[in-house]
mmCIF file of C-alpha atoms in Angstrom:
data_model
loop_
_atom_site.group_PDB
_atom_site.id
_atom_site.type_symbol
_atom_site.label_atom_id
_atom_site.label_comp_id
_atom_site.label_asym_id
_atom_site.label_seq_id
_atom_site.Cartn_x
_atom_site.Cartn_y
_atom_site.Cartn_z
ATOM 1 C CA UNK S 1029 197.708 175.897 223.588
ATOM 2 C CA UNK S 1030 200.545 178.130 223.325
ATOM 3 C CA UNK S 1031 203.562 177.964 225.168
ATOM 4 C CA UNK S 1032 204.939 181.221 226.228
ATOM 5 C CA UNK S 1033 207.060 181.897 222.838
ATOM 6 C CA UNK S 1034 203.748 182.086 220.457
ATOM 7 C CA UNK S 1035 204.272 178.019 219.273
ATOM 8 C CA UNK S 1036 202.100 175.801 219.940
ATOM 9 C CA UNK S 1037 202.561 172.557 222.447
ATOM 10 C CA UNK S 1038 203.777 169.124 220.717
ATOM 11 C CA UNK S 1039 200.645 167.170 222.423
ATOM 12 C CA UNK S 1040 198.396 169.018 220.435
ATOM 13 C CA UNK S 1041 199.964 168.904 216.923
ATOM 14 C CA UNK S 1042 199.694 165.148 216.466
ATOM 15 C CA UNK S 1043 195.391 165.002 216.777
ATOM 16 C CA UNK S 1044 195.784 168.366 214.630
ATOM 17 C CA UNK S 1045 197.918 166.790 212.045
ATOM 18 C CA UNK S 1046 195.885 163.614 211.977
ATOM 19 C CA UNK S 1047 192.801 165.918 211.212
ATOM 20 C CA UNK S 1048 194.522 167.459 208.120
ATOM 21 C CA UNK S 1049 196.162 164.458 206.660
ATOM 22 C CA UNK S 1050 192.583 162.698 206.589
ATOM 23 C CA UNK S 1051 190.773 165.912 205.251
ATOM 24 C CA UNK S 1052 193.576 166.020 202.323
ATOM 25 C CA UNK S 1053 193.294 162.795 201.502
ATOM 26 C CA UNK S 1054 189.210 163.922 200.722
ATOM 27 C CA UNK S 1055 190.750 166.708 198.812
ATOM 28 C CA UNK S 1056 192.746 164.575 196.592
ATOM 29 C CA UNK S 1057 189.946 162.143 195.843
ATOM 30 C CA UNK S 1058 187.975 165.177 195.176
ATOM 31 C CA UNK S 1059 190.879 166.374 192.739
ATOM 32 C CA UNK S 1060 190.811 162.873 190.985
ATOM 33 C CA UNK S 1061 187.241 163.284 189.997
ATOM 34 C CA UNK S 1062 187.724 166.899 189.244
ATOM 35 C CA UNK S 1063 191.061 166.401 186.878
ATOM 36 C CA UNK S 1064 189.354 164.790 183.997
ATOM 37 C CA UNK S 1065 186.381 167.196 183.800
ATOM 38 C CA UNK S 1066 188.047 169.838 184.131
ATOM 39 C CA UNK S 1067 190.447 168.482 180.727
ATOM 40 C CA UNK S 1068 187.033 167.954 179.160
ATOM 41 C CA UNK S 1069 186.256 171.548 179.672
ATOM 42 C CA UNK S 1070 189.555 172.629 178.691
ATOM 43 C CA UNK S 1071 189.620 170.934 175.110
ATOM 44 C CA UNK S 1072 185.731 172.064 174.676
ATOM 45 C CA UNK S 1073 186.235 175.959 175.306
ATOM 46 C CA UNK S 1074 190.213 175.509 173.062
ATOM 47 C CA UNK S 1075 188.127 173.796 170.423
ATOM 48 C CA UNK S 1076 185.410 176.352 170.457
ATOM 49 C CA UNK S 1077 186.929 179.352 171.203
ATOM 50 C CA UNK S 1078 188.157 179.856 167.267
ATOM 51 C CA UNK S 1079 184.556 179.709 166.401
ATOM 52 C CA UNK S 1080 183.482 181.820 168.976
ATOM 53 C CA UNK S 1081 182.500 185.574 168.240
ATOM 54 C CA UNK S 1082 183.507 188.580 169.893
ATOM 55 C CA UNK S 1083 181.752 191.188 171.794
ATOM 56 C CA UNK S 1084 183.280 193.562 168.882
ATOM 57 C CA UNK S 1085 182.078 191.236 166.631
ATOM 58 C CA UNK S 1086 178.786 190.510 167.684
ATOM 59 C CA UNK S 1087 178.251 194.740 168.151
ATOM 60 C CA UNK S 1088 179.170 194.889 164.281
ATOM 61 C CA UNK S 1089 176.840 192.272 163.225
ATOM 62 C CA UNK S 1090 174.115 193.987 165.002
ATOM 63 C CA UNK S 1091 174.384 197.570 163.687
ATOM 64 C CA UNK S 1092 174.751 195.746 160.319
ATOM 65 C CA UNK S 1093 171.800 193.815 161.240
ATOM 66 C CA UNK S 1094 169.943 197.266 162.238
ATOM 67 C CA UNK S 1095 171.392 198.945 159.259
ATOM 68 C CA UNK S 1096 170.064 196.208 156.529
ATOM 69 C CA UNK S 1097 166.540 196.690 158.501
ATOM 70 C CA UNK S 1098 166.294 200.556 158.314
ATOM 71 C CA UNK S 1099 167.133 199.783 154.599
ATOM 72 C CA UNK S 1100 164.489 197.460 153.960
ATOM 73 C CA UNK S 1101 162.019 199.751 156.000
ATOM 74 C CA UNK S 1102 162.916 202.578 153.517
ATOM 75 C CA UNK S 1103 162.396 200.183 150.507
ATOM 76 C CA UNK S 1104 159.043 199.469 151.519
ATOM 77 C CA UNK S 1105 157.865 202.346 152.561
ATOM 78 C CA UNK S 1106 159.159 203.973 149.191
ATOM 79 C CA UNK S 1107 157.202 201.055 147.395
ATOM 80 C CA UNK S 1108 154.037 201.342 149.549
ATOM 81 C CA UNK S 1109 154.136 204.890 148.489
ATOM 82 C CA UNK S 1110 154.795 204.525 144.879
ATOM 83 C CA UNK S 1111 151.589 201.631 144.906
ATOM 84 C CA UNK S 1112 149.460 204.241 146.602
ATOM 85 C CA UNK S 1113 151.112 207.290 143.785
ATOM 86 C CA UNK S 1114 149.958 205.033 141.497
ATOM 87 C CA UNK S 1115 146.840 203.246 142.466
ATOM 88 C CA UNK S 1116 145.036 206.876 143.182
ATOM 89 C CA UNK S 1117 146.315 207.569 139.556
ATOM 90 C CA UNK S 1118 144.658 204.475 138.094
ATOM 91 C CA UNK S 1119 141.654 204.836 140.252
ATOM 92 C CA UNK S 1120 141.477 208.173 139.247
ATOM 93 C CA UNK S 1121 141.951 207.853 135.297
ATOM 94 C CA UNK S 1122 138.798 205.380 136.050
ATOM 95 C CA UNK S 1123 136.656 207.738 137.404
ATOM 96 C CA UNK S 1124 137.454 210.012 134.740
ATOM 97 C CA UNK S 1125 136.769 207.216 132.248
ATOM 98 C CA UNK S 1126 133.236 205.797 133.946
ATOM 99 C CA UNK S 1127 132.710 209.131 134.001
ATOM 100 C CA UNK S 1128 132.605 210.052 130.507
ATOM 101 C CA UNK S 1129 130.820 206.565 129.516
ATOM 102 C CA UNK S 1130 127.919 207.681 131.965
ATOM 103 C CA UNK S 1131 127.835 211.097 130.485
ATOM 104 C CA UNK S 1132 127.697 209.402 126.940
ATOM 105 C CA UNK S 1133 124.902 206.592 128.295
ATOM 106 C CA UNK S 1134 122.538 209.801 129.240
ATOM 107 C CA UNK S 1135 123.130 211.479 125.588
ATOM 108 C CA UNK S 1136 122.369 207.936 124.093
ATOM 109 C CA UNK S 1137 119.078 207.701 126.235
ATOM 110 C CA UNK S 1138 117.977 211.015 125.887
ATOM 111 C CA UNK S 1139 118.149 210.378 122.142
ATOM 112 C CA UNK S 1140 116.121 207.833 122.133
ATOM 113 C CA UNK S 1141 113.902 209.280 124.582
ATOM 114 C CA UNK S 1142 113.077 212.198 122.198
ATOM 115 C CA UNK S 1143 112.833 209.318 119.215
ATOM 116 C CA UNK S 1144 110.412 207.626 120.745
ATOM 117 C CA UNK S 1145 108.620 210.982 121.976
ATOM 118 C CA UNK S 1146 108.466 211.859 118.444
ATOM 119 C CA UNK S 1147 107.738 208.379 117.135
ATOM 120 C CA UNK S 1148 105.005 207.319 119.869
ATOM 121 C CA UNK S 1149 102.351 209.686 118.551
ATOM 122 C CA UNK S 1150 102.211 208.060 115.029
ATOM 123 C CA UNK S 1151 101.788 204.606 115.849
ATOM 124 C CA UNK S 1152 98.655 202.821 114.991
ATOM 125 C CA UNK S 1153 97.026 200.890 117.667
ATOM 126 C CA UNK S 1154 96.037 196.973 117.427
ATOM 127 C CA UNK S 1155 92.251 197.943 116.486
ATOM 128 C CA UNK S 1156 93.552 200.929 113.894
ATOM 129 C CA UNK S 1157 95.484 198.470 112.038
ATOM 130 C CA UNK S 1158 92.605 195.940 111.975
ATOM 131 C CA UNK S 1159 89.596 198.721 110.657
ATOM 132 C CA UNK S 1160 92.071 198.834 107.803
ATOM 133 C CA UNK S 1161 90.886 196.100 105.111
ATOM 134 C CA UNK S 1162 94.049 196.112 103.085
ATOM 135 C CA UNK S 1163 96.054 196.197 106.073
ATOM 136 C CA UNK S 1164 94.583 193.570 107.697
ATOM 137 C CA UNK S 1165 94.813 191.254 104.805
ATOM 138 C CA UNK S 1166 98.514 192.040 104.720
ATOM 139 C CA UNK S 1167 98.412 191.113 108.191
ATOM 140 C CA UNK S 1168 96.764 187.746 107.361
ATOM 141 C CA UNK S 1169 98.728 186.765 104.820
ATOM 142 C CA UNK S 1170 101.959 187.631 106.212
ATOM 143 C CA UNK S 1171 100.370 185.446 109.178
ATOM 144 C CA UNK S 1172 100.008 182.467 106.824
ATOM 145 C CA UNK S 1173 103.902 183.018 105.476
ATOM 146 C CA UNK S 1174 105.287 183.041 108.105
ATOM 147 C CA UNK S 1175 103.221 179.750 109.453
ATOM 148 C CA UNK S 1176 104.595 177.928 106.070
ATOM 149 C CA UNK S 1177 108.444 179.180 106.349
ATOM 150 C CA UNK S 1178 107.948 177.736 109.632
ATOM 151 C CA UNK S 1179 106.983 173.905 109.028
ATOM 152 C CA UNK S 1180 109.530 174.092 106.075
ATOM 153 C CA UNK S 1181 112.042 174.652 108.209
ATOM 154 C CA UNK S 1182 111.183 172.521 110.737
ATOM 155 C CA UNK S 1183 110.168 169.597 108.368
ATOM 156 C CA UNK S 1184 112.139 169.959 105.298
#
């Protein structure tokens, strides 16, 4: 309550007074617990702060960061494009060469085609060979030769 001169009465400063002393002494006890954390903090961020990076310095290794991977996109791509130059090359200068061998194949079989064309024709058959008498002897004796090399070799 105020008294006419905007102080307050005496009778109701002692309960008020009362009120605060008990509420600081909850605010000291508070501080108490309070006071060593907040030293614990203190020598944590002064011991960390020297190894701490900067905004400045965090930007900068970023762009670096960024700049190193532009750098090793180029690289590759570069390579990737120099493998491709120089795969199609090789793949390429195989054609060319599996070409040629098939080109030579179909010379070498169409020679042998026409020698055999020409060759067929003048072949005897089985029962030509065997009308002949002195051919057929031949064919005999050879038979028995080879019979004799045979158990020579193979009994010695």
């Amino acid at each position: 309550m105020e008294d006419g001169n905007g102080g307050v009465e005496p009778r109701d400063l002692g309960p008020r007074v009362s009120h605060l002393e008990s509420r600081m002494t909850d605010v000291e006890a508070t501080l108490r617990r309070i006071e060593p954390v907040l030293h614990n903090l203190d020598g944590f961020v002064r011991g960390s702060l020297p190894n701490m990076a900067t905004r400045t310095e965090l930007q900068d290794l970023r762009n670096e960061i960024h700049s190193d991977m532009e750098s090793l996109r180029s690289e590759v791509r570069a390579d990737m494009q120099s493998l491709r130059s120089d795969l199609g090359a090789d793949m390429q200068n195989m054609r060319s060469d599996l070409h040629t061998d098939m080109q030579s194949l179909r010379g070498d079989l169409a020679t042998m085609a026409a020698k055999l064309d020409a060759t067929l024709p003048h072949l005897a058959t089985q029962a030509e060979v065997m009308k002949r008498p002195v051919r057929a002897e031949m064919l005999g004796y050879m038979s028995v030769i080879l019979v004799v090399l045979g158990l020579l070799i193979r009994f010695p």
